[in-house]
Short mmCIF file of C-alpha atoms in Angstrom, two decimals:
data_model
loop_
_atom_site.label_atom_id
_atom_site.label_comp_id
_atom_site.label_asym_id
_atom_site.label_seq_id
_atom_site.Cartn_x
_atom_site.Cartn_y
_atom_site.Cartn_z
CA MET B 268 64.42 -30.37 -60.86
CA THR B 269 66.44 -27.13 -60.53
CA ASP B 270 68.21 -27.58 -57.20
CA THR B 271 71.87 -26.62 -57.03
CA VAL B 272 74.48 -29.21 -56.08
CA LEU B 273 77.89 -28.13 -54.84
CA VAL B 274 80.59 -30.59 -55.91
CA SER B 275 84.03 -30.40 -54.35
CA GLY B 276 86.74 -32.54 -55.90
CA ALA B 277 84.78 -32.34 -59.15
CA SER B 278 87.85 -33.18 -61.24
CA SER B 279 88.41 -36.46 -59.38
CA GLN B 280 87.42 -39.71 -61.05
CA ILE B 281 84.13 -39.83 -59.13
CA GLY B 282 83.49 -36.21 -60.10
CA VAL B 283 84.17 -37.01 -63.75
CA PHE B 284 81.20 -39.38 -63.82
CA LEU B 285 79.06 -37.44 -61.36
CA LEU B 286 78.75 -34.19 -63.31
CA PRO B 287 76.97 -35.67 -66.36
CA ARG B 288 74.68 -37.73 -64.13
CA LEU B 289 73.66 -34.62 -62.18
CA VAL B 290 73.04 -32.67 -65.39
CA GLU B 291 70.92 -35.52 -66.77
CA MET B 292 68.81 -35.38 -63.59
CA GLY B 293 68.20 -31.66 -64.08
CA PHE B 294 70.47 -30.32 -61.32
CA ARG B 295 72.49 -27.12 -61.59
CA VAL B 296 76.11 -27.83 -60.61
CA LEU B 297 78.73 -25.61 -59.02
CA ALA B 298 81.96 -27.56 -59.49
CA PHE B 299 84.85 -26.55 -57.25
CA SER B 300 88.53 -26.81 -58.07
CA ARG B 301 91.62 -25.02 -56.83
CA ARG B 302 92.74 -25.04 -60.48
CA ALA B 303 89.75 -22.92 -61.52
CA PRO B 304 90.48 -19.30 -62.46
CA ALA B 305 89.51 -16.46 -60.16
CA SER B 306 86.49 -15.76 -62.36
CA SER B 307 84.06 -18.66 -62.67
CA VAL B 308 83.85 -20.64 -65.92
CA ASP B 309 80.60 -21.91 -67.41
CA VAL B 310 81.18 -25.10 -69.41
CA SER B 311 77.45 -25.61 -70.06
CA ASN B 312 74.13 -24.10 -69.07
CA ALA B 313 74.13 -26.37 -66.02
CA VAL B 314 77.78 -26.57 -64.89
CA ARG B 315 79.90 -23.73 -63.55
CA TRP B 316 83.50 -24.22 -62.37
CA MET B 317 84.89 -21.99 -59.64
CA GLN B 318 87.36 -21.97 -56.79
CA PRO B 319 86.14 -23.38 -53.45
CA PRO B 320 83.91 -20.73 -51.85
CA ARG B 321 84.96 -18.79 -48.77
CA ASP B 322 81.49 -17.46 -48.12
CA THR B 323 78.04 -19.02 -48.10
CA VAL B 324 76.60 -20.36 -51.38
CA PRO B 325 72.85 -21.04 -51.62
CA ALA B 326 72.47 -24.78 -52.16
CA LYS B 327 70.68 -27.71 -50.55
CA HIS B 328 73.17 -30.38 -51.56
CA LEU B 329 76.93 -30.91 -51.24
CA VAL B 330 78.89 -33.81 -52.70
CA SER B 331 82.49 -34.14 -51.57
CA CYS B 332 84.69 -36.17 -53.95
CA GLY B 333 87.91 -34.58 -52.75
CA PRO B 334 89.60 -33.61 -49.47
CA LEU B 335 87.21 -33.76 -46.54
CA ALA B 336 88.73 -30.57 -45.13
CA VAL B 337 87.18 -28.67 -48.04
CA ALA B 338 83.82 -30.31 -47.37
CA CYS B 339 84.03 -29.25 -43.73
CA ALA B 340 84.72 -25.65 -44.70
CA ILE B 341 81.76 -25.59 -47.10
CA ALA B 342 79.41 -27.29 -44.62
CA GLU B 343 80.31 -24.73 -41.99
CA THR B 344 79.56 -21.71 -44.18
CA CYS B 345 76.68 -22.79 -46.46
CA THR B 346 73.62 -22.28 -44.31
CA ASP B 347 71.04 -23.85 -46.67
CA LEU B 348 72.55 -27.33 -46.84
CA GLU B 349 70.18 -30.22 -46.20
CA ARG B 350 72.13 -33.22 -47.55
CA VAL B 351 75.83 -34.04 -47.81
CA VAL B 352 77.29 -37.05 -49.60
CA ALA B 353 80.98 -37.34 -48.79
CA PHE B 354 83.57 -39.84 -49.98
CA SER B 355 86.35 -41.07 -47.73
CA THR B 356 88.23 -44.37 -48.11
CA THR B 357 88.32 -47.87 -46.64
CA SER B 358 92.07 -47.33 -46.31
CA ILE B 359 91.48 -45.80 -42.89
CA ARG B 360 90.72 -49.37 -41.84
CA THR B 361 93.15 -51.38 -44.00
CA LYS B 362 96.12 -49.10 -43.37
CA ALA B 363 95.54 -48.62 -39.66
CA VAL B 364 98.43 -50.96 -38.82
CA THR B 365 100.65 -50.24 -41.85
CA GLY B 366 104.38 -50.21 -41.32
CA ASN B 367 104.66 -47.03 -43.38
CA ALA B 368 104.64 -43.94 -41.15
CA GLY B 369 103.48 -41.67 -43.97
CA GLU B 370 100.45 -43.85 -44.63
CA ARG B 371 99.56 -43.95 -40.93
CA ALA B 372 99.72 -40.16 -40.67
CA GLN B 373 97.62 -39.70 -43.79
CA MET B 374 94.92 -42.09 -42.59
CA ALA B 375 94.82 -40.46 -39.15
CA GLU B 376 94.26 -37.09 -40.80
CA ILE B 377 91.42 -38.43 -42.97
CA GLU B 378 89.74 -40.04 -39.96
CA THR B 379 89.97 -36.77 -38.05
CA GLU B 380 88.29 -34.92 -40.94
CA GLU B 381 85.57 -37.59 -41.08
CA ARG B 382 84.73 -36.96 -37.43
CA ARG B 383 84.83 -33.21 -37.94
CA LEU B 384 82.41 -33.35 -40.88
CA ALA B 385 80.07 -35.66 -38.97
CA ALA B 386 80.07 -33.24 -36.03
CA ILE B 387 79.28 -30.25 -38.25
CA CYS B 388 76.42 -32.08 -39.95
CA ALA B 389 75.01 -33.32 -36.65
CA HIS B 390 75.14 -29.81 -35.15
CA ARG B 391 73.35 -28.29 -38.15
CA ASN B 392 70.93 -31.21 -38.67
CA ILE B 393 72.31 -31.99 -42.14
CA ALA B 394 71.77 -35.54 -43.40
CA LEU B 395 75.25 -36.98 -43.97
CA THR B 396 75.94 -40.00 -46.17
CA LEU B 397 79.59 -40.90 -45.61
CA LEU B 398 80.87 -43.47 -48.10
CA ARG B 399 84.20 -45.28 -48.03
CA PRO B 400 84.95 -46.80 -51.44
CA THR B 401 87.62 -49.42 -52.00
CA LEU B 402 89.90 -49.55 -55.07
CA VAL B 403 88.08 -47.04 -57.26
CA TYR B 404 88.72 -47.25 -61.00
CA GLY B 405 86.94 -46.19 -64.16
CA CYS B 406 88.64 -43.41 -66.16
CA GLY B 407 92.38 -43.79 -65.67
CA LEU B 408 92.84 -41.27 -62.86
CA ASP B 409 93.42 -43.68 -59.97
CA ARG B 410 96.83 -44.78 -58.70
CA ASN B 411 95.88 -48.41 -58.20
CA ILE B 412 94.26 -50.39 -60.99
CA SER B 413 95.03 -47.81 -63.68
CA LEU B 414 98.68 -47.74 -62.61
CA LEU B 415 98.80 -51.53 -63.04
CA ALA B 416 97.22 -51.23 -66.48
CA GLN B 417 99.65 -48.50 -67.55
CA PHE B 418 102.59 -50.62 -66.42
CA GLY B 419 101.24 -53.68 -68.23
CA HIS B 420 100.56 -51.78 -71.44
CA ARG B 421 104.11 -50.44 -71.45
CA PHE B 422 106.05 -53.54 -70.46
CA GLY B 423 103.80 -56.45 -71.44
CA PHE B 424 103.47 -57.84 -67.92
CA ILE B 425 102.16 -56.86 -64.48
CA PRO B 426 104.19 -58.12 -61.49
CA VAL B 427 102.24 -59.69 -58.65
CA ALA B 428 103.34 -61.44 -55.46
CA ALA B 429 103.22 -65.23 -55.66
CA ASP B 430 100.94 -65.36 -52.61
CA ALA B 431 98.58 -62.55 -53.73
CA THR B 432 95.47 -64.34 -52.44
CA GLY B 433 93.99 -61.41 -50.52
CA LEU B 434 90.41 -60.61 -51.51
CA ARG B 435 89.42 -57.31 -53.12
CA GLN B 436 86.19 -55.55 -54.21
CA PRO B 437 87.14 -52.89 -56.81
CA VAL B 438 84.38 -50.40 -57.56
CA HIS B 439 83.76 -48.36 -60.71
CA ALA B 440 83.65 -44.58 -60.22
CA ASP B 441 80.48 -44.34 -62.32
CA ASP B 442 78.72 -46.72 -59.92
CA LEU B 443 79.72 -44.43 -57.06
CA ALA B 444 78.32 -41.49 -59.01
CA ASP B 445 75.11 -43.48 -59.44
CA ALA B 446 74.92 -44.12 -55.69
CA THR B 447 75.45 -40.40 -55.06
CA VAL B 448 72.56 -39.32 -57.27
CA ARG B 449 70.32 -41.97 -55.73
CA GLY B 450 71.14 -40.55 -52.31
CA LEU B 451 70.40 -36.99 -53.38
CA VAL B 452 66.99 -37.79 -54.88
CA SER B 453 65.82 -40.33 -52.31
CA ARG B 454 62.52 -39.42 -50.69
CA GLU B 455 63.99 -39.58 -47.20
CA PRO B 456 67.44 -38.13 -46.52
CA LEU B 457 69.95 -40.92 -46.06
CA ARG B 458 71.94 -40.75 -42.83
CA LEU B 459 74.46 -43.54 -43.23
CA GLU B 460 78.14 -44.38 -42.84
CA SER B 461 79.15 -47.28 -45.07
CA ALA B 462 81.77 -48.90 -47.23
CA ALA B 463 81.02 -48.78 -50.97
CA CYS B 464 82.28 -51.83 -52.86
CA GLY B 465 82.09 -53.23 -56.36
CA GLY B 466 80.07 -56.18 -57.60
CA SER B 467 82.91 -58.71 -57.48
CA THR B 468 84.93 -60.21 -54.65
CA LEU B 469 88.08 -61.70 -56.11
CA SER B 470 91.70 -62.35 -55.18
CA TYR B 471 94.34 -59.72 -55.81
CA ARG B 472 95.89 -61.98 -58.45
CA GLU B 473 92.53 -62.42 -60.20
CA MET B 474 92.11 -58.63 -60.15
CA VAL B 475 95.52 -58.23 -61.80
CA GLU B 476 94.71 -60.88 -64.42
CA ARG B 477 91.44 -59.15 -65.37
CA THR B 478 93.28 -55.80 -65.49
CA ALA B 479 95.90 -57.34 -67.77
CA ALA B 480 93.17 -58.61 -70.09
CA ALA B 481 91.86 -55.05 -70.47
CA CYS B 482 95.18 -53.49 -71.50
CA GLY B 483 94.50 -53.54 -75.23
CA ARG B 484 97.52 -55.74 -75.95
CA ARG B 485 98.88 -59.11 -74.80
CA VAL B 486 99.79 -58.66 -71.12
CA ARG B 487 100.38 -61.36 -68.53
CA ALA B 488 100.37 -61.39 -64.73
CA LEU B 489 103.91 -62.33 -63.65
CA GLY B 490 104.10 -64.03 -60.25
CA MET B 491 107.20 -63.08 -58.24
CA ASP B 492 108.67 -63.84 -54.85
CA GLY B 493 107.28 -61.29 -52.40
CA ARG B 494 110.69 -60.23 -51.08
CA LEU B 495 112.05 -59.66 -54.56
CA LEU B 496 108.96 -57.71 -55.57
CA SER B 497 109.23 -55.55 -52.43
CA PHE B 498 112.85 -54.75 -53.33
CA LEU B 499 111.86 -53.82 -56.89
CA VAL B 500 109.05 -51.61 -55.58
CA ARG B 501 111.58 -49.72 -53.44
CA LEU B 502 113.69 -49.08 -56.54
CA ALA B 503 110.66 -48.10 -58.65
CA ALA B 504 109.54 -45.60 -55.99
CA MET B 505 112.68 -43.56 -56.75
CA LEU B 506 111.30 -42.75 -60.20
CA PRO B 507 109.00 -39.68 -60.41
CA PRO B 508 106.05 -41.54 -62.05
CA MET B 509 106.15 -44.21 -59.33
CA ARG B 510 106.47 -42.03 -56.25
CA GLY B 511 104.08 -43.12 -53.55
CA LEU B 512 104.79 -46.83 -54.02
CA ASN B 513 106.11 -48.67 -50.99
CA PRO B 514 106.74 -52.32 -49.98
CA GLU B 515 103.64 -52.33 -47.76
CA MET B 516 101.62 -52.54 -50.95
CA VAL B 517 103.22 -55.91 -51.69
CA ARG B 518 102.55 -57.21 -48.18
CA ARG B 519 98.88 -56.24 -48.45
CA GLN B 520 98.41 -58.33 -51.59
CA GLY B 521 98.07 -61.37 -49.34
CA LEU B 522 95.55 -59.78 -46.96
CA ASP B 523 91.75 -59.83 -47.33
CA MET B 524 90.30 -56.34 -47.68
CA VAL B 525 86.57 -56.89 -47.97
CA PHE B 526 83.71 -54.93 -46.46
CA ASP B 527 79.98 -55.17 -45.87
CA ASP B 528 78.02 -52.50 -47.75
CA SER B 529 74.68 -54.30 -47.68
CA ALA B 530 72.97 -51.45 -45.82
CA LEU B 531 73.93 -49.01 -48.57
CA ARG B 532 72.79 -51.36 -51.35
CA GLU B 533 69.47 -51.94 -49.66
CA ALA B 534 68.83 -48.29 -48.82
CA LEU B 535 69.48 -47.08 -52.39
CA ALA B 536 68.58 -50.21 -54.39
CA TRP B 537 72.16 -49.94 -55.63
CA SER B 538 73.81 -52.75 -57.58
CA PRO B 539 77.40 -52.00 -58.71
CA ARG B 540 78.87 -53.80 -61.70
CA PRO B 541 81.24 -56.78 -61.47
CA PHE B 542 84.92 -56.16 -62.06
CA ARG B 543 85.47 -56.89 -65.74
CA PRO B 544 87.31 -53.81 -67.03
CA VAL B 545 87.71 -52.94 -70.70
CA PRO B 546 90.12 -50.48 -72.36
CA ALA B 547 87.50 -47.71 -72.17
CA ASP B 548 87.68 -47.89 -68.36
CA PHE B 549 91.11 -46.24 -68.49
CA ALA B 550 90.05 -43.03 -70.26
CA ILE B 551 87.64 -40.19 -69.53
CA PRO B 552 84.44 -40.56 -71.61
CA ALA B 553 83.74 -37.77 -74.08
CA ARG B 554 80.41 -36.86 -72.44
CA ALA B 555 82.23 -36.36 -69.13
CA GLN B 556 85.24 -34.60 -70.63
CA ALA B 557 82.94 -31.95 -72.09
CA LEU B 558 81.89 -30.90 -68.57
CA GLN B 559 85.37 -30.83 -67.06
CA LEU B 560 87.35 -27.64 -66.46
CA PRO B 561 89.01 -26.64 -69.77
CA GLY B 562 92.72 -27.39 -69.83
#
């Protein structure tokens, strides 16, 4: 198989796992990054890094692991595209009624870009598989589970609201990469819009406890009053490493955020792993690091 796959957001955690899977399947990969130099960089015989293209690039496949606006621009200019797999987020559903204005604006923008990409693909008869993962983890690049693990490893505990009973379905980035490749090589193009969840449904507190167990040292989940934890989150958000945190995150710990992705699992015979992280899930694997943009 010598088809070319365009990958935007190739340095994201999904991209980290996707590139080696594509190479193993015999694809040639053009990996896009705004951090790439003006001249393209070949990191192997099969993977070339370059800045997002402004003109058409001959390729049948596009995988978007980054901003959907970039995917829209590529889909509009690349005339040979037949299949697009694009990742969005379930947060456009779970944060629809958030009390944080910044979150609402961000989710509205993502939803607008979803509709724009769908319209482009429909107009050009491109098969679009639009996937919305929830709580992606796997190589330490996320700002959810990995942030909890980093905090726990540093301080010996992970704070959690006392009523953190809301259900979650964290999904490993490598499983999402697996689903992507299955979609690209399927006999019939997959036209589907779906959530993409992990193999476990567990409470937020259980998720924190399993994360704590994977920290590589003794770490405990520390239950706290929700109001006190919200106050501490406000203070923590003033520190540069913690920017982006807000009290809404504490409130959501008590809310169920579960989704039905049965259509995706059936269509691709896809079976994501249960959530039982290990220390290796918070670092980029060597085989993937070798295909990333140098530096």
